[in-house]
XYZ file of C-alpha atoms in Angstrom:
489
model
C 33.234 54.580 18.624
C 35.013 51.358 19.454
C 35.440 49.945 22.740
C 38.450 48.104 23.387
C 37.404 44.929 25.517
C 40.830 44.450 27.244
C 41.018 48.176 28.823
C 37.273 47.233 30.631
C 38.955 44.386 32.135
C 41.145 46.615 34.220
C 38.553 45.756 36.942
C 38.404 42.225 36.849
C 42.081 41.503 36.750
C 43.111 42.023 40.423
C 46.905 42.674 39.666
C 46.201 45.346 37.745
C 47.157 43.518 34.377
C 45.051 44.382 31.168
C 45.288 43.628 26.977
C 47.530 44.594 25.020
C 45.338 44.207 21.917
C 46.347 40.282 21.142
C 44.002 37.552 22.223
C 45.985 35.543 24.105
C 48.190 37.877 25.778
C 45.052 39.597 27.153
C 43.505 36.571 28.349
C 46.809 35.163 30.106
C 47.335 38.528 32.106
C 50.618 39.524 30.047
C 51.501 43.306 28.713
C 50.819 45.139 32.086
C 50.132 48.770 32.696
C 49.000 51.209 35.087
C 45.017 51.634 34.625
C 44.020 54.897 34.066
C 41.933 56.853 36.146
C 40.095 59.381 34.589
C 40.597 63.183 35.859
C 37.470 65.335 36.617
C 38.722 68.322 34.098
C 39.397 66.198 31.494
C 36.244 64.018 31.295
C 33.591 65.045 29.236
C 30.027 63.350 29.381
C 28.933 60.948 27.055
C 25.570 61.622 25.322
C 23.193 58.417 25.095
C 23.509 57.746 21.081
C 27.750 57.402 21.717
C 26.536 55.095 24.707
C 24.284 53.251 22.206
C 27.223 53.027 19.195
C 29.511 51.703 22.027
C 27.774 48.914 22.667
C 27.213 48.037 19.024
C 30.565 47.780 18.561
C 31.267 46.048 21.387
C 29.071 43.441 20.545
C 30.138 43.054 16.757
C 33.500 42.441 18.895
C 32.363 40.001 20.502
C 30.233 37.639 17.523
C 33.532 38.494 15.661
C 35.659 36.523 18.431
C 37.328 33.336 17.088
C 36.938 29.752 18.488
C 40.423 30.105 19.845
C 39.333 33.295 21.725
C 36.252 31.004 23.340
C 38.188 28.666 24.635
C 40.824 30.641 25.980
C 37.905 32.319 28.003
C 36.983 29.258 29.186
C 40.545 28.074 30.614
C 39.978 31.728 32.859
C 36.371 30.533 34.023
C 36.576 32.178 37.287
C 38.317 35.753 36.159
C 35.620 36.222 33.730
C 32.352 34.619 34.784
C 28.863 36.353 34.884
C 28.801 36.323 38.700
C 32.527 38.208 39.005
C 31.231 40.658 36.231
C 28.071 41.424 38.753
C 30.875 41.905 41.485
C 32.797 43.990 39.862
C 29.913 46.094 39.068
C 28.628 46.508 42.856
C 32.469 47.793 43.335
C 32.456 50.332 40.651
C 29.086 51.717 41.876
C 30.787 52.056 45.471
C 33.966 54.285 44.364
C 32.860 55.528 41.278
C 30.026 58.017 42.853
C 31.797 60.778 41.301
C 31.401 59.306 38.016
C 29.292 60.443 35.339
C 26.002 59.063 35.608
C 26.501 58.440 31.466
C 30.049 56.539 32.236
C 28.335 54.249 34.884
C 25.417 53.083 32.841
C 27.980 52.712 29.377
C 30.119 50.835 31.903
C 27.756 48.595 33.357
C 26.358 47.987 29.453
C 29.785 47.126 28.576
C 30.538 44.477 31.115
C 26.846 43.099 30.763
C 27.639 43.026 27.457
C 30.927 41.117 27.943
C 29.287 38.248 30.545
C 26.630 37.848 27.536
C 29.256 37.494 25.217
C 31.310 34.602 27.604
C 27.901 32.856 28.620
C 27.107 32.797 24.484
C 30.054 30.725 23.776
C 30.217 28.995 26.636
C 26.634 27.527 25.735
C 27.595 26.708 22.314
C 30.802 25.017 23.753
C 30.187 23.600 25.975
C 26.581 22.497 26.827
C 25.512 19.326 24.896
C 22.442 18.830 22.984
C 20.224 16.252 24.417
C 22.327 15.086 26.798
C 24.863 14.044 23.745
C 28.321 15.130 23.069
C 28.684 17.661 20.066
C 31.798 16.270 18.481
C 30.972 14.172 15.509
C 32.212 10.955 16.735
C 30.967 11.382 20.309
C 27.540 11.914 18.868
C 27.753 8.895 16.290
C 29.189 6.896 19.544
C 25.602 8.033 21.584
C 23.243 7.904 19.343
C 24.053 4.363 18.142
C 24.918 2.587 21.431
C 21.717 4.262 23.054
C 18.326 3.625 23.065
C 16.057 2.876 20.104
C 14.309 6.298 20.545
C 17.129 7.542 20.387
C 18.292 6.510 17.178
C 14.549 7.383 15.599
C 14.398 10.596 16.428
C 18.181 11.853 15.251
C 17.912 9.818 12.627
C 14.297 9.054 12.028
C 14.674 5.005 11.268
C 15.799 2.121 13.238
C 18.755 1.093 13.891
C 19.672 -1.774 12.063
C 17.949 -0.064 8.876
C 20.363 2.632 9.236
C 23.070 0.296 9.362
C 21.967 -1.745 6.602
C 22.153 1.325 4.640
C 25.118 2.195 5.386
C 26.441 -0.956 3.661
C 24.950 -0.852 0.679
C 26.356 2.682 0.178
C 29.817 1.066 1.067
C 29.912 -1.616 -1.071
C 28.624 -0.462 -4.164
C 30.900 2.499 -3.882
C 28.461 5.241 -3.726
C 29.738 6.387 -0.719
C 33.164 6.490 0.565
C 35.059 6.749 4.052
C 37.339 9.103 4.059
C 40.109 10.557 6.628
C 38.052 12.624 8.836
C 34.282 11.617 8.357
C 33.144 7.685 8.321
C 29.883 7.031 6.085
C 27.952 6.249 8.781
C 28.763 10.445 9.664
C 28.102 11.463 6.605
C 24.504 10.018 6.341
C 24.038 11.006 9.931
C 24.785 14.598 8.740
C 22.338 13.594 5.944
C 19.639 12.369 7.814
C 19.398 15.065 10.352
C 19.134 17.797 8.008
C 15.975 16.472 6.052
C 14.785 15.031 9.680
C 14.592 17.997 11.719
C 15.002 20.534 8.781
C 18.546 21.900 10.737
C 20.392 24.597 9.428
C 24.360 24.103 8.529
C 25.370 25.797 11.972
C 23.722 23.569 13.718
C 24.902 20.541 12.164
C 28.632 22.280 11.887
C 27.842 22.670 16.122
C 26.951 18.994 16.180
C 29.541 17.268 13.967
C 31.876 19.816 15.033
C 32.868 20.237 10.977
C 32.996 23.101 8.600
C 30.378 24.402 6.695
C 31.868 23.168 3.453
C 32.075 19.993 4.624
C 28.324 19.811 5.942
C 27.718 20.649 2.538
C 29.563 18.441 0.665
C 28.799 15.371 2.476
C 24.767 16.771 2.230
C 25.133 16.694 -1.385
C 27.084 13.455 -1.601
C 24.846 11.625 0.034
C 22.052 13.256 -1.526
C 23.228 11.963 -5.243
C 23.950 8.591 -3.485
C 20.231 8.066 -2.419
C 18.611 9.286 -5.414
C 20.913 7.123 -7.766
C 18.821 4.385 -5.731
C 15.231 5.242 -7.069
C 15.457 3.109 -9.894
C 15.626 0.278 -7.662
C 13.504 1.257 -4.882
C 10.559 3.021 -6.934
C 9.140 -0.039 -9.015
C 6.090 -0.904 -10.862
C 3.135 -2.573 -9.135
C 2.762 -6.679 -9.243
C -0.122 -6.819 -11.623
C -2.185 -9.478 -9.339
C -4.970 -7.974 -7.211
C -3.225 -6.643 -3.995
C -3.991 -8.267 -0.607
C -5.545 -5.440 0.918
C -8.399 -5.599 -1.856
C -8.384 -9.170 -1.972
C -9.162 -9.420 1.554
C -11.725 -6.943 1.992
C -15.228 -7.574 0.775
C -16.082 -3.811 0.308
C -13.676 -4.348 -2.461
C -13.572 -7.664 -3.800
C -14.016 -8.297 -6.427
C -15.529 -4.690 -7.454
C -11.790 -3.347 -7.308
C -9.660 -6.351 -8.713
C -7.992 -4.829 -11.562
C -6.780 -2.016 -9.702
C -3.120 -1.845 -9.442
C -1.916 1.468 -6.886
C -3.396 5.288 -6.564
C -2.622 8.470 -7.899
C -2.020 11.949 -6.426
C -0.436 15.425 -6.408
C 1.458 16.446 -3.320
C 2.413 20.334 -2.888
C 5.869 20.850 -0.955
C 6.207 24.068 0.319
C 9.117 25.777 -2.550
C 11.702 28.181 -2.427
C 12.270 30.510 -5.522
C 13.675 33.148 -6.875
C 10.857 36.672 -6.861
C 10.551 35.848 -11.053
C 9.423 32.726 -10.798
C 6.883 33.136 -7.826
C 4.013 33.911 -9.589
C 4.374 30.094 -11.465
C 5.136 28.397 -8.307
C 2.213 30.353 -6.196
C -0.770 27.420 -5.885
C -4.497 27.724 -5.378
C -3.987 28.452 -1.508
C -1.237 31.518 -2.302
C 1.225 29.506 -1.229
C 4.758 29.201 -3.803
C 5.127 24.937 -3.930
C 5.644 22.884 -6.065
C 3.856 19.801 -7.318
C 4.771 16.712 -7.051
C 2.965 13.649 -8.485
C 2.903 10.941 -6.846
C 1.563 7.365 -7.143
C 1.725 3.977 -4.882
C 0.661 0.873 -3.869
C -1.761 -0.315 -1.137
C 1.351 -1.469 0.657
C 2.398 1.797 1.415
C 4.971 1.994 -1.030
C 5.878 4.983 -3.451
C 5.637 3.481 -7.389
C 6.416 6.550 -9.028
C 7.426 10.496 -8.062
C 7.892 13.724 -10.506
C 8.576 16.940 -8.434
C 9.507 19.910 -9.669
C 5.958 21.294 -11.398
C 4.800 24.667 -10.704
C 2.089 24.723 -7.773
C -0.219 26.427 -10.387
C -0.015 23.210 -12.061
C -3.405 21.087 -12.078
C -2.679 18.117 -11.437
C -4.702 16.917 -14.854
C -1.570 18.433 -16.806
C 1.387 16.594 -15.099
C -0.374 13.449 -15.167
C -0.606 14.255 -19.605
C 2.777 15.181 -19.530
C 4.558 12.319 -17.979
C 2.188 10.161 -20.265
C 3.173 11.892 -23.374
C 6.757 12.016 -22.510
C 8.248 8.629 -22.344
C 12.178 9.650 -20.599
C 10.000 9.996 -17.823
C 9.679 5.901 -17.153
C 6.159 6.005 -16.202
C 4.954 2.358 -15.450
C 3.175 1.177 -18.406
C -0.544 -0.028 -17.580
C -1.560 -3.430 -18.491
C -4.637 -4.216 -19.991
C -7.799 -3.860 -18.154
C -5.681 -2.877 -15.261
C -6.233 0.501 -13.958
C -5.134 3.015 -10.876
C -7.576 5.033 -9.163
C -7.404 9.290 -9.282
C -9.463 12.148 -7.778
C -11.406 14.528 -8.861
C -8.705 16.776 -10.394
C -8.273 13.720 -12.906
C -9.938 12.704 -15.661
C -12.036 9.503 -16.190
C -10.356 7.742 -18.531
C -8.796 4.585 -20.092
C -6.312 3.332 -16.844
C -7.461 6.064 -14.294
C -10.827 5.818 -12.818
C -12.076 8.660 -11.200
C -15.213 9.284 -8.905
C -18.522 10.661 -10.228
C -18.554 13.957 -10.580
C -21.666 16.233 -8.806
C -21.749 13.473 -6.624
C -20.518 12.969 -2.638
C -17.208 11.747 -2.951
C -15.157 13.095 0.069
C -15.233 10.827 3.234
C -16.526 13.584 5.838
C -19.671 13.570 3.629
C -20.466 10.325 5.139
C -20.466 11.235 8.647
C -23.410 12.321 10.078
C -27.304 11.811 9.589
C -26.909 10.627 5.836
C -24.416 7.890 6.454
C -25.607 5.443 4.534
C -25.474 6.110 0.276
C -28.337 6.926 -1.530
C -28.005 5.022 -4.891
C -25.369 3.397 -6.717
C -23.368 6.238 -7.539
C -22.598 7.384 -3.995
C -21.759 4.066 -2.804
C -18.952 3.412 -5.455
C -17.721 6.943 -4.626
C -17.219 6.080 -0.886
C -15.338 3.046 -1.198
C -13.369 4.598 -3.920
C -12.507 7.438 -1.695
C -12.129 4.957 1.193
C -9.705 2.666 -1.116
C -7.750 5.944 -2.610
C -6.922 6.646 1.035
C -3.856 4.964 0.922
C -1.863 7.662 -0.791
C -2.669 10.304 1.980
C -1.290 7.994 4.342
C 1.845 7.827 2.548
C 2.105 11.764 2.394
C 1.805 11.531 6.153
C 3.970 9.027 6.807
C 6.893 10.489 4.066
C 5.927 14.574 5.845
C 6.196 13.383 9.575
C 9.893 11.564 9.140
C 11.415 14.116 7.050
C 9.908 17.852 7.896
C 11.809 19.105 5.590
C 8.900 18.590 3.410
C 6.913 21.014 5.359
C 8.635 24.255 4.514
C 10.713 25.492 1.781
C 14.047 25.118 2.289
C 17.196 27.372 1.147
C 18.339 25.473 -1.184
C 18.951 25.910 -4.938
C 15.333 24.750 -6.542
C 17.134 20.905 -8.146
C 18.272 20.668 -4.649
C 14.682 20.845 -3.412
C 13.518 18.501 -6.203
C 16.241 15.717 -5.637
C 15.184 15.661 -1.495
C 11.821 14.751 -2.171
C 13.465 11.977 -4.920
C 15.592 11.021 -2.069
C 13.024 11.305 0.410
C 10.577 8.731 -1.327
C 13.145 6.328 -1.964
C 14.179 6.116 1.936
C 10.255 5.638 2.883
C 10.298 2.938 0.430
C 13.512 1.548 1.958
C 12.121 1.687 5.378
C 8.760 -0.201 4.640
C 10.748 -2.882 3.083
C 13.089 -3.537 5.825
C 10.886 -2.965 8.523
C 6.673 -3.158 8.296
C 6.417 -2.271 11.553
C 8.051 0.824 11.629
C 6.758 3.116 14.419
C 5.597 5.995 11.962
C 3.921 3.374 9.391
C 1.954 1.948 12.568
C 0.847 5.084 14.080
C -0.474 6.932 10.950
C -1.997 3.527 9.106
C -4.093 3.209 12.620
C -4.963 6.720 12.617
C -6.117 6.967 9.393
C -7.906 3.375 9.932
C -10.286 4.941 12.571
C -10.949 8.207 10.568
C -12.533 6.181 7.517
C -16.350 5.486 8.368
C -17.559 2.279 7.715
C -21.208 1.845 6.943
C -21.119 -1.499 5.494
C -21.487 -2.681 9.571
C -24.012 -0.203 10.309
C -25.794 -1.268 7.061
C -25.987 -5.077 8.183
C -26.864 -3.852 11.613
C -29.606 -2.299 10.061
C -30.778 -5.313 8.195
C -30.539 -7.468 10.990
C -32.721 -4.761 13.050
C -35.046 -4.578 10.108
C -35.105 -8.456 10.154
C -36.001 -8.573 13.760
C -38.505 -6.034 13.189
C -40.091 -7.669 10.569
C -40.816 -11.068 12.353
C -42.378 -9.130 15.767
C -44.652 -7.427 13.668
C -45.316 -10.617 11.705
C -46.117 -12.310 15.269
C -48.067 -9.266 16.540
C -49.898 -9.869 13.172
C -50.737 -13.234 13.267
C -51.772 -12.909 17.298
C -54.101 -9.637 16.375
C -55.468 -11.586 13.658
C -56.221 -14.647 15.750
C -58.399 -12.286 18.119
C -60.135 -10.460 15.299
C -61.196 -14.100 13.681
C -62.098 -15.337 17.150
C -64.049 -12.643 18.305
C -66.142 -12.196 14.715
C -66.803 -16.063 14.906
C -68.292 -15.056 18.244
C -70.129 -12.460 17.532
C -71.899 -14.258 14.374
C -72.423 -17.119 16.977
C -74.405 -15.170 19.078
């Protein structure tokens, strides 16, 4: 049963006006007639499931109304508000007693219905986000000329990094401006998708564009970053980094290391054939991405795409054995340093195995390492660290990496490409960016350090040492005087 919208609004209309089927003419009063009152012998009741189908439809009506529909609701505010709905209701249960108890509650349904309806585009219309206009350029406009928070959170990087950006997209033509939709829009459409993991209707709602064209910018910009990674995911300088050089619990035991390597699972979407590949050790369909980088903080090298059943052991052989990959050739003697799920060999150095490795083994009553072994594996750990904070750091500013998006499975490959290429972006431009701050000090504090507990210890031990030496020397004074006594007397 369908229930036409424009015969309820007899009630509403006070001059007795109603639809004559078209939009417009509805909502601007035209195509009058008499309403019609319904005769006691000729109404019949109405059983519950026909209530029920009613309101179905009436609903389908209403998602199915146009954009041109919504706003020509919204230039008649006042004729069909929520609060004139309710009116009209209290006046239809004052005359209408001799109504069918069925007719009064499909009636109420249907005008409840209707108010939902108004109220659902007027939200989606009308109320900004944030505080921030929905058109495209409105939003650009507030987001850029507002406040620095502002500008991190929509677009997850600073200002004048986004900016910067934006230029080198424009003038080596990877980008281009067109008609409609300036580059700095398209990127912003860009960068809040893979920022707050947004659907298309919510960035069509916020850029106030068409589906197609959130998805054609997405993808444009998309190819545009990841034609970057050649330039922004380089091979380690082969000196000793800084962060070894100045640290004593690695110098110079550590020199020749050069960056760290890891695997990475992203949460995956694929099709029901390929799910038992994908599905990893937790039950959970990723994929796995290796990874390695620098103590800076800075992505060397990235290969998604692997099957989450994938030990990491075999991706690692086959990007070595395959050389369109570009893998960053080791230099002699150099090395990086691997887990566990590694092997120990010639340029990866791995921890012993059977042996505590894992910094939470630390903490506790055995802090301090019980032979040689141990000790190496908790600075290694401590050292190999760095990777996990650039997992955190890449995860919390694009959260997209958190779940498994709807896209086609290259698509999901190419974001964390493009992904990794942006972090590295970011660090260079700006080291104190305020995600690389808060997770490198977060991490800082988690790592124990015994090495100060250990000299504490000493210096206790030292101190310890001497009073009993003193007590020593004073007991032994007494003993020698009071025997030379003794044989005296």
């Amino acid at each position: 049963m369908s229930i036409d919208f424009s015969a309820q609004m007899n009630y509403v209309d006070e001059d007795g006006t109603s639809g004559s089927g078209d939009d417009t003419n509805m909502l601007d009063g035209h195509s009058k007639r008499q309403p019609v009152t319904p005769s006691s012998s000729g109404r019949r009741k109405r059983s519950r499931k026909t209530a029920g189908d009613a309101i179905v439809d009436a609903m389908l009506e209403i998602a199915a109304a146009s954009k041109m529909r919504a706003a020509a609701i919204m230039k008649n505010e006042e004729r069909f508000s929520i609060s004139r709905c309710i009116k009209v209701l209290d006046e239809m249960q004052d005359t209408s007693a001799s109504m069918d108890d069925f007719d009064i509650e499909l009636d109420e349904m249907e005008l409840v219905a209707a108010a939902a309806g108004y109220y659902y585009y007027n939200s989606i219309t009308k109320r900004p986000q944030r505080g921030m206009s929905l058109s495209g350029n409105g939003f650009m406009t507030q987001v850029l000329e507002g406040h620095d928070d502002v500008c991190r959170e929509m677009f997850r990087m600073d200002k004048h990094i986004f900016h910067k950006l934006c230029d080198i997209l424009r003038q080596r033509g990877m980008l281009r401006d067109t008609s409609g939709v300036m580059i700095e829009e398209q990127l912003a459409i860009f960068l809040n998708i893979v920022g707050h993991n947004e659907r298309n209707r919510v960035i069509q709602e916020r850029f106030q564009h068409s589906g197609e064209t959130i998805s054609r910018y997405f993808n444009n910009v998309l190819k545009a970053i990841k034609s970057l990674s050649r330039e922004f995911l380089q091979p380690p300088p082969f000196s000793t980094p800084a962060e070894i050089l100045n640290s004593k619990r690695f110098d110079p035991y550590f020199k020749d290391c050069i960056g760290v390597i890891d695997g990475m699972h992203i949460p995956a979407h694929v099709p029901a054939k390929d799910q038992s590949q994908f599905r990893n050790k937790k039950g959970l369909l990723s994929q796995n991405v290796l990874a390695a980088c620098t103590f800076d903080l800075q992505f060397i090298f990235v290969y998604p795409g692997w099957e989450g059943s994938a030990p990491d052991s075999r991706v690692l052989r086959a990007v070595l054995d395959d050389p369109n990959q570009n893998f960053p050739q080791i230099p002699e003697g150099k090395y990086y340093l691997v887990d566990m799920g590694y092997a120990n060999t010639q340029g990866f150095i791995a921890p012993y195995v059977g042996v505590r490795s894992h910094l939470h083994e630390f903490i506790g009553a055995n802090q301090l390492p019980r032979n040689a072994k141990e000790l190496f594996n908790h600075r290694h750990s401590s050292l190999r660290n760095v990777i996990q904070k650039c997992f955190d750091v890449l995860k919390t500013r694009f959260p997209i990496l958190k779940v498994a998006p709807q896209y086609a499975f290259h698509i999901q490959r190419d974001i964390v490409i493009a992904a990794c290429v942006l972090h590295n972006f970011i660090r260079r431009e700006e080291r104190n960016d305020w995600l690389f701050s808060a997770i490198a000090g977060v991490v800082a504090e988690e790592l124990p350090d015994f090495d100060d507990q250990l000299d504490m210890q000493l210096a206790c031990s030292m101190q310890e040492q001497i009073a009993s030496a003193s007590r020593d020397s004073i007991a032994t004074g007494m003993w020698n005087d009071f025997i030379n006594k003794w044989n005296e007397w």
